[in-house]
Short mmCIF file of C-alpha atoms in Angstrom, two decimals:
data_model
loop_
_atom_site.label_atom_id
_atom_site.label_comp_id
_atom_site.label_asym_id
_atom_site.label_seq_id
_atom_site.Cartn_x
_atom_site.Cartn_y
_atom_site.Cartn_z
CA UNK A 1 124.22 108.26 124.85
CA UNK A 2 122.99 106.23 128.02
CA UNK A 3 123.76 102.82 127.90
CA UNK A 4 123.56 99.74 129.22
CA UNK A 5 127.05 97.75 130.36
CA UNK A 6 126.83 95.40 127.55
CA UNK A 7 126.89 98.65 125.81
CA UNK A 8 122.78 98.53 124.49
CA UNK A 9 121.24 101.50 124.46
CA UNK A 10 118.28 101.13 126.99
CA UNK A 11 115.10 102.52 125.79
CA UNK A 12 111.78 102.97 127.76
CA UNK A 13 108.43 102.11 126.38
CA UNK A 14 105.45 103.92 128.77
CA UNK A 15 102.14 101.85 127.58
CA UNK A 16 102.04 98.75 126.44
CA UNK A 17 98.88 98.48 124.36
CA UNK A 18 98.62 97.55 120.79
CA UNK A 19 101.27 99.93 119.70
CA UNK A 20 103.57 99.48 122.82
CA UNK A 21 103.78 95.85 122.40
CA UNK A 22 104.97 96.45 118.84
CA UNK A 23 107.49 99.16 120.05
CA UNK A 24 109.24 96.58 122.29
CA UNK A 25 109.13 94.05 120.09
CA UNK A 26 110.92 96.00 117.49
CA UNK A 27 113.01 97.61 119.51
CA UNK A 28 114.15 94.47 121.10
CA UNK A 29 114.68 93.28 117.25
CA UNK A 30 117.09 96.18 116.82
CA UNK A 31 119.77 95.63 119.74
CA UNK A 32 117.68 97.52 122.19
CA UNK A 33 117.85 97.09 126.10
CA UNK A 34 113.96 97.71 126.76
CA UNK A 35 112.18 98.02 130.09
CA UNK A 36 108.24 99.04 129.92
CA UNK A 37 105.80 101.07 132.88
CA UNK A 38 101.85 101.71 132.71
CA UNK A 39 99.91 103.47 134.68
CA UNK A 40 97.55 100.66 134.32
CA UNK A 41 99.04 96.82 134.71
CA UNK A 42 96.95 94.25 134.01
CA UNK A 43 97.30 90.70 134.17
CA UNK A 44 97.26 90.77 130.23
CA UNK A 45 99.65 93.06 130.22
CA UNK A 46 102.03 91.67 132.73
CA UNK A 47 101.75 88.57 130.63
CA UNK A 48 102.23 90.34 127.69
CA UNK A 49 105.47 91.52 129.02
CA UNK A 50 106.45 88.18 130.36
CA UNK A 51 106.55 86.89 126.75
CA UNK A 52 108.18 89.69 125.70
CA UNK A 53 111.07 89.03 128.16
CA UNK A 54 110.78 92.37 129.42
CA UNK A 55 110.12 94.48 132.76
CA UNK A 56 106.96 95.84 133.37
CA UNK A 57 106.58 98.71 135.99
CA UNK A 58 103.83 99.94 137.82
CA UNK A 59 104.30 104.07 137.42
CA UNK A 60 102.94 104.51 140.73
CA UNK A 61 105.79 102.44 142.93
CA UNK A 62 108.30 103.75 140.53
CA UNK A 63 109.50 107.77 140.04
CA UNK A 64 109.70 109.17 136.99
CA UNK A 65 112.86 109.97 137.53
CA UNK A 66 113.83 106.10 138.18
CA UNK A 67 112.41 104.58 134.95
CA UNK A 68 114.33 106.91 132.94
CA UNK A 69 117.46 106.18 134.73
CA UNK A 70 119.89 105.39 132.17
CA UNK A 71 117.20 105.46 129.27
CA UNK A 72 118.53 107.49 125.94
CA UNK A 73 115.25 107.07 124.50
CA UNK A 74 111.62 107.39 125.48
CA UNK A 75 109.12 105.45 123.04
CA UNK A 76 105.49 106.63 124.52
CA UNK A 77 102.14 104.91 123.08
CA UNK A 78 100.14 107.22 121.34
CA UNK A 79 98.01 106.95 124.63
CA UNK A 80 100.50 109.01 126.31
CA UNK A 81 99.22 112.84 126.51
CA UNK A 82 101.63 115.84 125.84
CA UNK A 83 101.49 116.81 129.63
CA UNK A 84 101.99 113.15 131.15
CA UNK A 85 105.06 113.24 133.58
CA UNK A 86 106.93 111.03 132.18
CA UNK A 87 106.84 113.58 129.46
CA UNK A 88 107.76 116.36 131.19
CA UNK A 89 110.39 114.44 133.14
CA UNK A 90 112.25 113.46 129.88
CA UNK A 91 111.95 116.55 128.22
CA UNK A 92 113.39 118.50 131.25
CA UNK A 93 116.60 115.44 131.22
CA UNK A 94 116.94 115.65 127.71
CA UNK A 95 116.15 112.12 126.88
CA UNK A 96 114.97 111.84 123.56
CA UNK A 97 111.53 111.27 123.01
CA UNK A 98 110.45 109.13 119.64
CA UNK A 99 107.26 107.85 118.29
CA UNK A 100 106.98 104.33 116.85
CA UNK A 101 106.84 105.59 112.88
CA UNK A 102 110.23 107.80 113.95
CA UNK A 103 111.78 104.60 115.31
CA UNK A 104 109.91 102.56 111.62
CA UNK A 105 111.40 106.09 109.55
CA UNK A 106 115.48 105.63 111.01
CA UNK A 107 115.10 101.70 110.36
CA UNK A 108 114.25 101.86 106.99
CA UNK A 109 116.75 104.66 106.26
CA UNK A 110 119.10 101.43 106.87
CA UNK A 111 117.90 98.95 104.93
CA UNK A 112 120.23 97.28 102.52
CA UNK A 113 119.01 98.80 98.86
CA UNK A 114 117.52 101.34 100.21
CA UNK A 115 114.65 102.40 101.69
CA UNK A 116 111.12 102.34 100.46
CA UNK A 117 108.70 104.71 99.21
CA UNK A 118 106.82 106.39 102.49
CA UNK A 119 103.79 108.50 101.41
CA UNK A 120 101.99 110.32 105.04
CA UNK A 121 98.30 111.23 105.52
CA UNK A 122 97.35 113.66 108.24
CA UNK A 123 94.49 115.37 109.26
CA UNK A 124 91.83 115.98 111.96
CA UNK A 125 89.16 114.15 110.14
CA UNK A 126 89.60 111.56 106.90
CA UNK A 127 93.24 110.38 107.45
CA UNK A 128 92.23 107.11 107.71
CA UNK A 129 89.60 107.36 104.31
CA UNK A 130 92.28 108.68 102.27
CA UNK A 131 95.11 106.61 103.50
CA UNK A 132 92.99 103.30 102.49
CA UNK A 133 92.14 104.84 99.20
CA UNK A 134 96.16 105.58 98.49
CA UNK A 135 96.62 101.80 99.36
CA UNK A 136 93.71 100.76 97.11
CA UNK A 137 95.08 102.99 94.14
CA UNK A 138 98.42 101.44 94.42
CA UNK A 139 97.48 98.13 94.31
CA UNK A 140 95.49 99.15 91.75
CA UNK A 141 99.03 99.83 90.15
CA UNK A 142 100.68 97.00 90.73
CA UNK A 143 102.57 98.15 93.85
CA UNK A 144 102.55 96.68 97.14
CA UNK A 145 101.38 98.38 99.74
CA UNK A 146 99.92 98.67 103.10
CA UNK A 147 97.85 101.66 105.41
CA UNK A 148 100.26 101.67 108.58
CA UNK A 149 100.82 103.98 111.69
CA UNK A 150 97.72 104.87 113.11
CA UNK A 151 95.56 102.14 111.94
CA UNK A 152 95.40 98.42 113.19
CA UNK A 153 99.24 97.81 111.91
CA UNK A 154 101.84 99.75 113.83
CA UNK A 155 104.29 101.09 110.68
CA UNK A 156 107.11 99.29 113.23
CA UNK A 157 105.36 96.07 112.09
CA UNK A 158 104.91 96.52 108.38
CA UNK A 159 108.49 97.11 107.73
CA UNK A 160 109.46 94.00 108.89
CA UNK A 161 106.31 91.81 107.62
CA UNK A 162 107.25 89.49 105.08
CA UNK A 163 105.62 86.60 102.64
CA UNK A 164 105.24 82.81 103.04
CA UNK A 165 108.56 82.34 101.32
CA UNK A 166 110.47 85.64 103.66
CA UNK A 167 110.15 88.05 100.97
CA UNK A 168 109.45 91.44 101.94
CA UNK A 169 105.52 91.98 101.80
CA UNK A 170 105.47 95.36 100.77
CA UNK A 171 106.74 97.66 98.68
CA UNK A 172 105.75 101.04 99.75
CA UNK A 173 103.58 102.16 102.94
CA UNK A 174 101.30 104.81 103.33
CA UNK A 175 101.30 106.04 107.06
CA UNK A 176 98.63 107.40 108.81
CA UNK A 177 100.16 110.21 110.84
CA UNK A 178 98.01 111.07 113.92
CA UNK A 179 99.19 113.95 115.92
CA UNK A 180 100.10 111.73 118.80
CA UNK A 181 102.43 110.61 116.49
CA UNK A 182 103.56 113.01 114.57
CA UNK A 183 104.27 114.95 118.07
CA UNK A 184 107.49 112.52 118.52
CA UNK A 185 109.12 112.76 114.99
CA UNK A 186 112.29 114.47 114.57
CA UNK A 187 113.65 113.20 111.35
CA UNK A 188 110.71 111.26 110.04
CA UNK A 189 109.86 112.32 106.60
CA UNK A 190 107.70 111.03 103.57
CA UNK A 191 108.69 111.13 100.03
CA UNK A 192 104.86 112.77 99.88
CA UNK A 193 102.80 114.08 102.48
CA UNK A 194 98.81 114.65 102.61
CA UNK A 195 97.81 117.47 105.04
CA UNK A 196 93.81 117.33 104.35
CA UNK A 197 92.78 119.62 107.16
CA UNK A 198 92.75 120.84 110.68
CA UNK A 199 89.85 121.78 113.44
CA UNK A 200 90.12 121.73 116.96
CA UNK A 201 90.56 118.30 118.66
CA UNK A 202 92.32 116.24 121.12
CA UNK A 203 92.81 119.39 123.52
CA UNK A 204 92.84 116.79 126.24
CA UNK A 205 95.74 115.66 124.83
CA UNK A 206 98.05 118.31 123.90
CA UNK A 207 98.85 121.63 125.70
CA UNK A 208 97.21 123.63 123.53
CA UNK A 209 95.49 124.10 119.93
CA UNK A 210 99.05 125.90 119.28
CA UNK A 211 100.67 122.48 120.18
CA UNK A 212 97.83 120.29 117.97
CA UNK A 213 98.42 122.25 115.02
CA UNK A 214 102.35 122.44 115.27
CA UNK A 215 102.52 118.46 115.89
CA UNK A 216 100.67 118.26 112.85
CA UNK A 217 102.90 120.51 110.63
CA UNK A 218 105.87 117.73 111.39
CA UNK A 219 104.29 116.11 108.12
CA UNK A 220 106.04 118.70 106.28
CA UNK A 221 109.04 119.74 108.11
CA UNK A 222 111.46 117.05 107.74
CA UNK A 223 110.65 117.04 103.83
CA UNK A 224 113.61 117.75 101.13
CA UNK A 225 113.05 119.83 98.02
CA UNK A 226 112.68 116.21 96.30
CA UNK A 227 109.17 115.36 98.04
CA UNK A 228 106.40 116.86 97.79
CA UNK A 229 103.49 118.42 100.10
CA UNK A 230 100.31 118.55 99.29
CA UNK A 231 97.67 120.37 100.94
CA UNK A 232 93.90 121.44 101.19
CA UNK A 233 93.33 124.40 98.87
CA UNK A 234 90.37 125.70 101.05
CA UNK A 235 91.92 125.37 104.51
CA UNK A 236 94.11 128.23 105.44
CA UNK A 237 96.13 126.81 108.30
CA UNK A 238 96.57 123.99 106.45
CA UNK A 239 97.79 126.42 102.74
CA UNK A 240 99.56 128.77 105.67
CA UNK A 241 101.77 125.42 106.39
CA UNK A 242 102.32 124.30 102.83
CA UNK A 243 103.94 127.45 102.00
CA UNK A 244 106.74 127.09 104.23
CA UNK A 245 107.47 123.27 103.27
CA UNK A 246 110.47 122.43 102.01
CA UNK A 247 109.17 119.69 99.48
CA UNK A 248 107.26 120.72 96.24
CA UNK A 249 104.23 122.36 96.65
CA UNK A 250 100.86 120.84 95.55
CA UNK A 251 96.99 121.58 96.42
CA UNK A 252 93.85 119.70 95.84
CA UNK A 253 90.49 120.92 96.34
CA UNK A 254 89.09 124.12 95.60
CA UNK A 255 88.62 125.68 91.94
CA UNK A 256 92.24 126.64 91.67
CA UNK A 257 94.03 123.87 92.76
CA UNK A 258 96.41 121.44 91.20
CA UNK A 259 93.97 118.85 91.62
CA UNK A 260 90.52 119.80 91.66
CA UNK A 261 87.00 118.84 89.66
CA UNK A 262 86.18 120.44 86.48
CA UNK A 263 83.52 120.02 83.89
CA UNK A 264 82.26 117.09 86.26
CA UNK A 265 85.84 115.37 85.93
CA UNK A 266 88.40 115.01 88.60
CA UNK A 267 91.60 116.22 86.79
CA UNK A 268 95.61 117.15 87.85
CA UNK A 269 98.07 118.87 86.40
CA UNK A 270 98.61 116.89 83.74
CA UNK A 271 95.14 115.97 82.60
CA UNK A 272 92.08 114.19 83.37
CA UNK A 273 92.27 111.67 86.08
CA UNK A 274 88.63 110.31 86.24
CA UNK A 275 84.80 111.13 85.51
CA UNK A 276 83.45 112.28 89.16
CA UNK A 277 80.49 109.64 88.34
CA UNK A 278 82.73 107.34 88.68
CA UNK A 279 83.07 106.99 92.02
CA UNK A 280 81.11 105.34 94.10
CA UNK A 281 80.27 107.86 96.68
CA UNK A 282 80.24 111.67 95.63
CA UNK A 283 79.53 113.37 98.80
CA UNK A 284 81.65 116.54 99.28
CA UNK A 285 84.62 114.82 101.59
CA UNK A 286 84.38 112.00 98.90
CA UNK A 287 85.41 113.91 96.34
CA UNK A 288 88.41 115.77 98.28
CA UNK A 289 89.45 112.12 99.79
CA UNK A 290 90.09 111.49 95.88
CA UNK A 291 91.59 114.21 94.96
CA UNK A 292 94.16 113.91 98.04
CA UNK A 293 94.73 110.29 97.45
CA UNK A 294 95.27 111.14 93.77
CA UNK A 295 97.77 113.70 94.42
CA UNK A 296 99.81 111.42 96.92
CA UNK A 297 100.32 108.12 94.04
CA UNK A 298 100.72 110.52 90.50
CA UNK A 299 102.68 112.89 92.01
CA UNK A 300 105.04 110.73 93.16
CA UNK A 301 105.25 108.52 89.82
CA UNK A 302 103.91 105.40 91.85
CA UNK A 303 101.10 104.82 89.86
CA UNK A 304 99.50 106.68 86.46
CA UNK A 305 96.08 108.30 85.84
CA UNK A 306 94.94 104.81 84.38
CA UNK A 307 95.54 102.96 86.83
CA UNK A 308 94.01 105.71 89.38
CA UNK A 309 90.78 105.79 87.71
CA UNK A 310 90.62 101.92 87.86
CA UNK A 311 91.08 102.38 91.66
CA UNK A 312 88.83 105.23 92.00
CA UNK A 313 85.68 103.25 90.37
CA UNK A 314 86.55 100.21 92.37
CA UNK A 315 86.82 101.80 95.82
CA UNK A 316 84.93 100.96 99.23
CA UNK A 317 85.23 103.18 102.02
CA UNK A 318 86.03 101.43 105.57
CA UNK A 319 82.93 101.23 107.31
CA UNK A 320 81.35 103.55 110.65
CA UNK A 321 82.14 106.70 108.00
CA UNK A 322 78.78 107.59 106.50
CA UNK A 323 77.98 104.50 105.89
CA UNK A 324 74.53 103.59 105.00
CA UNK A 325 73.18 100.53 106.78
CA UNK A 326 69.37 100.16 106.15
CA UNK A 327 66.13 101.49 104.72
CA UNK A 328 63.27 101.15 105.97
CA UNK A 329 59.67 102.65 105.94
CA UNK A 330 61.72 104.36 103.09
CA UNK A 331 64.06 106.28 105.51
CA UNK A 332 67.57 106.17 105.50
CA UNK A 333 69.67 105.17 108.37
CA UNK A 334 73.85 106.16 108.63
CA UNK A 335 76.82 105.03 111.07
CA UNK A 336 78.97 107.54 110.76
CA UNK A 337 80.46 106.81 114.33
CA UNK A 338 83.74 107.47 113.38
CA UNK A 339 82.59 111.46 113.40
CA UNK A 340 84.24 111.84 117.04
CA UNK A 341 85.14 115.53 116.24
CA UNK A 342 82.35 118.31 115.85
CA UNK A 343 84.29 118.92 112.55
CA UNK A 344 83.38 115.67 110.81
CA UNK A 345 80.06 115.68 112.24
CA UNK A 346 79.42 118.70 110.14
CA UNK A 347 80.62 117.73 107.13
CA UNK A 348 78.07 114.69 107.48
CA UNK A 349 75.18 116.90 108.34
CA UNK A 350 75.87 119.04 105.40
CA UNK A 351 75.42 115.83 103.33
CA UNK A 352 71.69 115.79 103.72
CA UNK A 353 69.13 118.20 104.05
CA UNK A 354 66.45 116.66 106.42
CA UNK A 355 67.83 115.08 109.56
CA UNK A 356 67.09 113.42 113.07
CA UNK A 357 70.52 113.79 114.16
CA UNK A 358 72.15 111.26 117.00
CA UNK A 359 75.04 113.02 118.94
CA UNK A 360 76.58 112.99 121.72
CA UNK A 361 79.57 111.05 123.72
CA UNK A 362 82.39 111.55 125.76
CA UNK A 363 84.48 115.34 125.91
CA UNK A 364 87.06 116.01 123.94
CA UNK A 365 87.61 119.42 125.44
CA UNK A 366 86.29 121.08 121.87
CA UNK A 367 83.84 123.40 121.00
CA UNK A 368 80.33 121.16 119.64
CA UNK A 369 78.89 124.40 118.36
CA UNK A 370 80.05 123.46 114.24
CA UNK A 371 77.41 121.27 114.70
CA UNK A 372 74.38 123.41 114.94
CA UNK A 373 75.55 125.80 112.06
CA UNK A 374 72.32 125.05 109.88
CA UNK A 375 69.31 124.63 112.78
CA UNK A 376 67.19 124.31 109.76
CA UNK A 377 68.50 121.01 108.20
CA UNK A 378 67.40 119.07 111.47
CA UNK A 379 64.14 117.05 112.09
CA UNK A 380 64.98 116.42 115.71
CA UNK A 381 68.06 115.78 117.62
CA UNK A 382 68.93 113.42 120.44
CA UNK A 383 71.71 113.54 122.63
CA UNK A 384 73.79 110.92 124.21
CA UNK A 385 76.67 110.03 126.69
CA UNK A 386 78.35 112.29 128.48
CA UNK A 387 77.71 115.52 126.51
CA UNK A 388 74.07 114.97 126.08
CA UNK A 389 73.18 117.99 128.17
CA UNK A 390 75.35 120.19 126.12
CA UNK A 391 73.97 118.86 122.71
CA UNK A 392 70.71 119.03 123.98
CA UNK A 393 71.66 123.16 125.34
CA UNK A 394 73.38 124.05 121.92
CA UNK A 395 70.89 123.01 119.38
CA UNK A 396 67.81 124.63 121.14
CA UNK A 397 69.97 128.11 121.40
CA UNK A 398 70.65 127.53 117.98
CA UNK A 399 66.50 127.47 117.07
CA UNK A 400 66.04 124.03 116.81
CA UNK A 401 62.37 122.91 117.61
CA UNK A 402 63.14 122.55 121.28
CA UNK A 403 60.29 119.88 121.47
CA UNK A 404 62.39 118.02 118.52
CA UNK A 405 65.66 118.03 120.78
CA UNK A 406 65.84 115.23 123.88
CA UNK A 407 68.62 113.61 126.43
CA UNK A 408 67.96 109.80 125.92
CA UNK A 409 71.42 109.11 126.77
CA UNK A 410 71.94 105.44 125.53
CA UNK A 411 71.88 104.51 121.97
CA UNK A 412 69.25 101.99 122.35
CA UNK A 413 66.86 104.58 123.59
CA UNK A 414 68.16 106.73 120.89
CA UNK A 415 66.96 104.24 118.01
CA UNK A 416 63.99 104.22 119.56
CA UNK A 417 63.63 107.95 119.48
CA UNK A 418 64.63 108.22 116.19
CA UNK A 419 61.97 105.93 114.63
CA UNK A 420 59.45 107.55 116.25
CA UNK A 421 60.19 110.90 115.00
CA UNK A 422 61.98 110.50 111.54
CA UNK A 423 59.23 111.42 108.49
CA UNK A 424 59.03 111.87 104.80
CA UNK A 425 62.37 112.83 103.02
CA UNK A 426 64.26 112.49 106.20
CA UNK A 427 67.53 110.70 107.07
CA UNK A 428 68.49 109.01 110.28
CA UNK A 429 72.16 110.23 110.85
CA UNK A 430 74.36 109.06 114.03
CA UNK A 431 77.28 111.26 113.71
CA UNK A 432 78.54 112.05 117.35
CA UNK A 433 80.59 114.59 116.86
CA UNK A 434 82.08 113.57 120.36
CA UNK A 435 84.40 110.23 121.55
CA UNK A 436 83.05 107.04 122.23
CA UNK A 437 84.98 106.12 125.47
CA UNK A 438 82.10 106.81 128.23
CA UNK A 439 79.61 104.71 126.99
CA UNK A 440 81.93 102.20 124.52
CA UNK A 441 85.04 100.75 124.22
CA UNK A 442 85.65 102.47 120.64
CA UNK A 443 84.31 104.10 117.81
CA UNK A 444 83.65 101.00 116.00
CA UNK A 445 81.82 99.03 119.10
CA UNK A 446 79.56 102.59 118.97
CA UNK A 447 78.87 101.60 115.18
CA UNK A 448 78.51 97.99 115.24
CA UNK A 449 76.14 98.43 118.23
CA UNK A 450 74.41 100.98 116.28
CA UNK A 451 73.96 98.63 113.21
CA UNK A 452 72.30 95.92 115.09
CA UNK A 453 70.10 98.11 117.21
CA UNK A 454 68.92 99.17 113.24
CA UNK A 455 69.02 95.61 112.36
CA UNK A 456 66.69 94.46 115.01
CA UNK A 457 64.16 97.71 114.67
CA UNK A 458 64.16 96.60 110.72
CA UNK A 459 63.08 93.12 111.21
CA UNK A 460 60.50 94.47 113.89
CA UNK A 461 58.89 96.84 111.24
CA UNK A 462 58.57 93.92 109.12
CA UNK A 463 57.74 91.29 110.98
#
């Protein structure tokens, strides 16, 4: 191993967003030598790393081949794509590559006692849905936990967080595995591990739909015959997977499966878990979100069935994911701006059966044409952002009303559009299908912008 004189290993963090920052800090925490580069420096981030007590590099005065002198480690944000040079040049040197929840996985493999439960949720669409709902249903239990990785708390931060008296926070942690994290990972390994599905995204990310759906598998590879995998009964990549994990093999979903609905009643293998009335949304993904979380908490003896229903009944969904924001003139309007893949955009549309459909954003490199499966179900459609042309090209080939199918481009136009058009029995639906990064900084400014545009059209109507 490359080291520093004072014998440190030296470790090189490439992006120092939200996650990087963490990275360094942690790393830094655990006897590291860190130095940081961006392709983009900032005066908040050069700050950022001035606190830090770190270098910060500009990657365009500096080779790659110079910032990972002496490195043994390369910690890349989740920013960092698959073909990114600094990828390629570590790879080719043999400097090892890690992700921040590989880095979280070894540190907690050394804690004193032990390390904590780990449960993992992957997928293309619902990670984060399910990985909430595992949280909620463990608190529900008693234990405490905390939805880390991919979400707004690097899993390099919740291992360390602790109380107002220094006592460890948490008890368990349920990580949300996105690829771009999962890529990186080794060793890291859950005691159970969620696969929920898999559909063709972030292509402008990794080399290839071969590489997408093998960075995913790493949720299963590093597991031991004493964890368990659980998987989507009616996904066959996903059930293709599960039969080569090591852990103990469980579905969910599907008529067959270990944890399925019958007789109106989700149930597992050892019983009933909960009436499906119970919850508080049934739609389809609803009901396989629960069944999933479920799985994760019973099977591995973290909480029981009572304890799940109680969480079940009690459960909220994080908002922007089909999330009903207003009626009016009797119509419904939904945010479901977190749909950035075609995939999840179809799974909303198949929620309703009369829709004026908002879509549209920036390119993901993915087909859009799940979308238009069922021209029938759609009222009108109106296309935004970047891919507006192509929305507006796809759903007329696919025998939408071509007059009911229009470019506005921005969302406020789009609003506009939609209350003009949207009748009797039907449902105003933005679901993208697409990113949010050409028109807004994220998903959720999409949403929020969407909810006040509705807001403000609402108080119109009534005024």
């Amino acid at each position: 191993m490359s080291a520093r004189p004072d014998n440190r290993p030296k470790a090189l963090v490439y992006g120092l967003a939200v996650a990087g920052v963490s990275t360094v800090r942690a790393l830094l925490r655990h006897g590291h030598d860190v130095i940081a580069a961006d392709d983009t420096i900032t005066p908040e981030r050069l700050a950022t790393a001035t606190e830090l007590g770190v270098e910060l590099i500009d990657s365009s005065v500096r080779s790659v081949d110079e910032l990972l002198d002496g490195c043994s480690m390369l910690c890349p944000a989740p920013g960092v794509p698959e073909t990114h040079p600094i990828i390629e040049a570590a790879l080719a040197r043999g400097i090892e590559i890690v992700s921040e929840i590989e880095l979280a996985y070894r540190w907690e493999q050394q804690r004193p006692g032990g390390p904590r439960r780990m449960l993992a949720v992957t997928a293309t669409d619902g990670k984060t849905t399910t990985s909430k709902l595992a949280v909620h249903l463990l608190e529900a239990a008693g234990v405490r936990s905390i939805d880390a990785g991919n979400t707004d708390t690097p899993l390099v931060d919740a291992l360390d967080a602790v109380d107002e008296v220094g006592n460890e926070r948490y008890d368990a942690f349920v990580v949300e595995c996105s690829s771009f994290r999962l890529a990186w990972t080794p060793t890291f390994r859950a005691d159970a591990a969620a696969w929920l599905n898999l559909q063709p995204d972030h292509l402008n990310w990794h080399r290839s739909m071969n590489a997408y759906e093998a960075a995913k598998a790493q949720v299963f590879a590093n597991q031991t015959a004493a964890d368990v995998a659980i998987g989507f009964a009616e996904d066959p990549v996903v059930m293709a997977w599960l039969a080569q994990a090591p852990g103990r093999q469980c579905s969910f979903g599907g008529p067959d499966a270990d944890y399925r609905v019958e007789n109106a009643t989700l149930v597992g293998p050892n019983g009933t878990i909960a009436p499906l009335r119970s919850l508080r949304r049934r739609l389809p993904h609803d009901v396989t979100n629960a069944l999933a979380a479920s799985a994760l908490v019973l099977e591995t003896g973290l909480a029981d069935a009572a304890a799940v229903a109680s969480g079940l009944a009690t459960f909220v969904g994080p908002p922007h994911r089909l999330e009903r924001i207003a009626t009016i003139n009797g119509i419904d309007w939904y945010n479901d701006s977190k749909a950035t893949t075609p995939h999840a955009a179809a799974a909303a549309i198949r929620s309703f059966e009369r829709i004026v459909l908002i879509a549209g954003g920036a390119d993901k490199g993915v087909a859009l044409s799940s979308m238009a499966a069922e021209p029938e179900r759609f009222a009108g459609v109106i296309g935004l952002g970047a891919t507006a042309p192509n929305i507006v090209e796809l759903f007329i080939a696919a025998g939408v009303n071509a007059e009911r199918v229009v470019d506005v481009q921005t969302l406020e136009r789009a609003v506009t559009q939609a209350a003009e058009w949207a009748g009797d029995g039907d449902v105003v639906l933005l679901s993208p299908g697409c990113a949010s990064l050409d028109q807004f900084a994220s998903f959720e400014v999409r949403g929020d912008t969407f909810r006040r545009l509705v807001a403000a059209l609402s108080q119109e109507v009534s005024a």
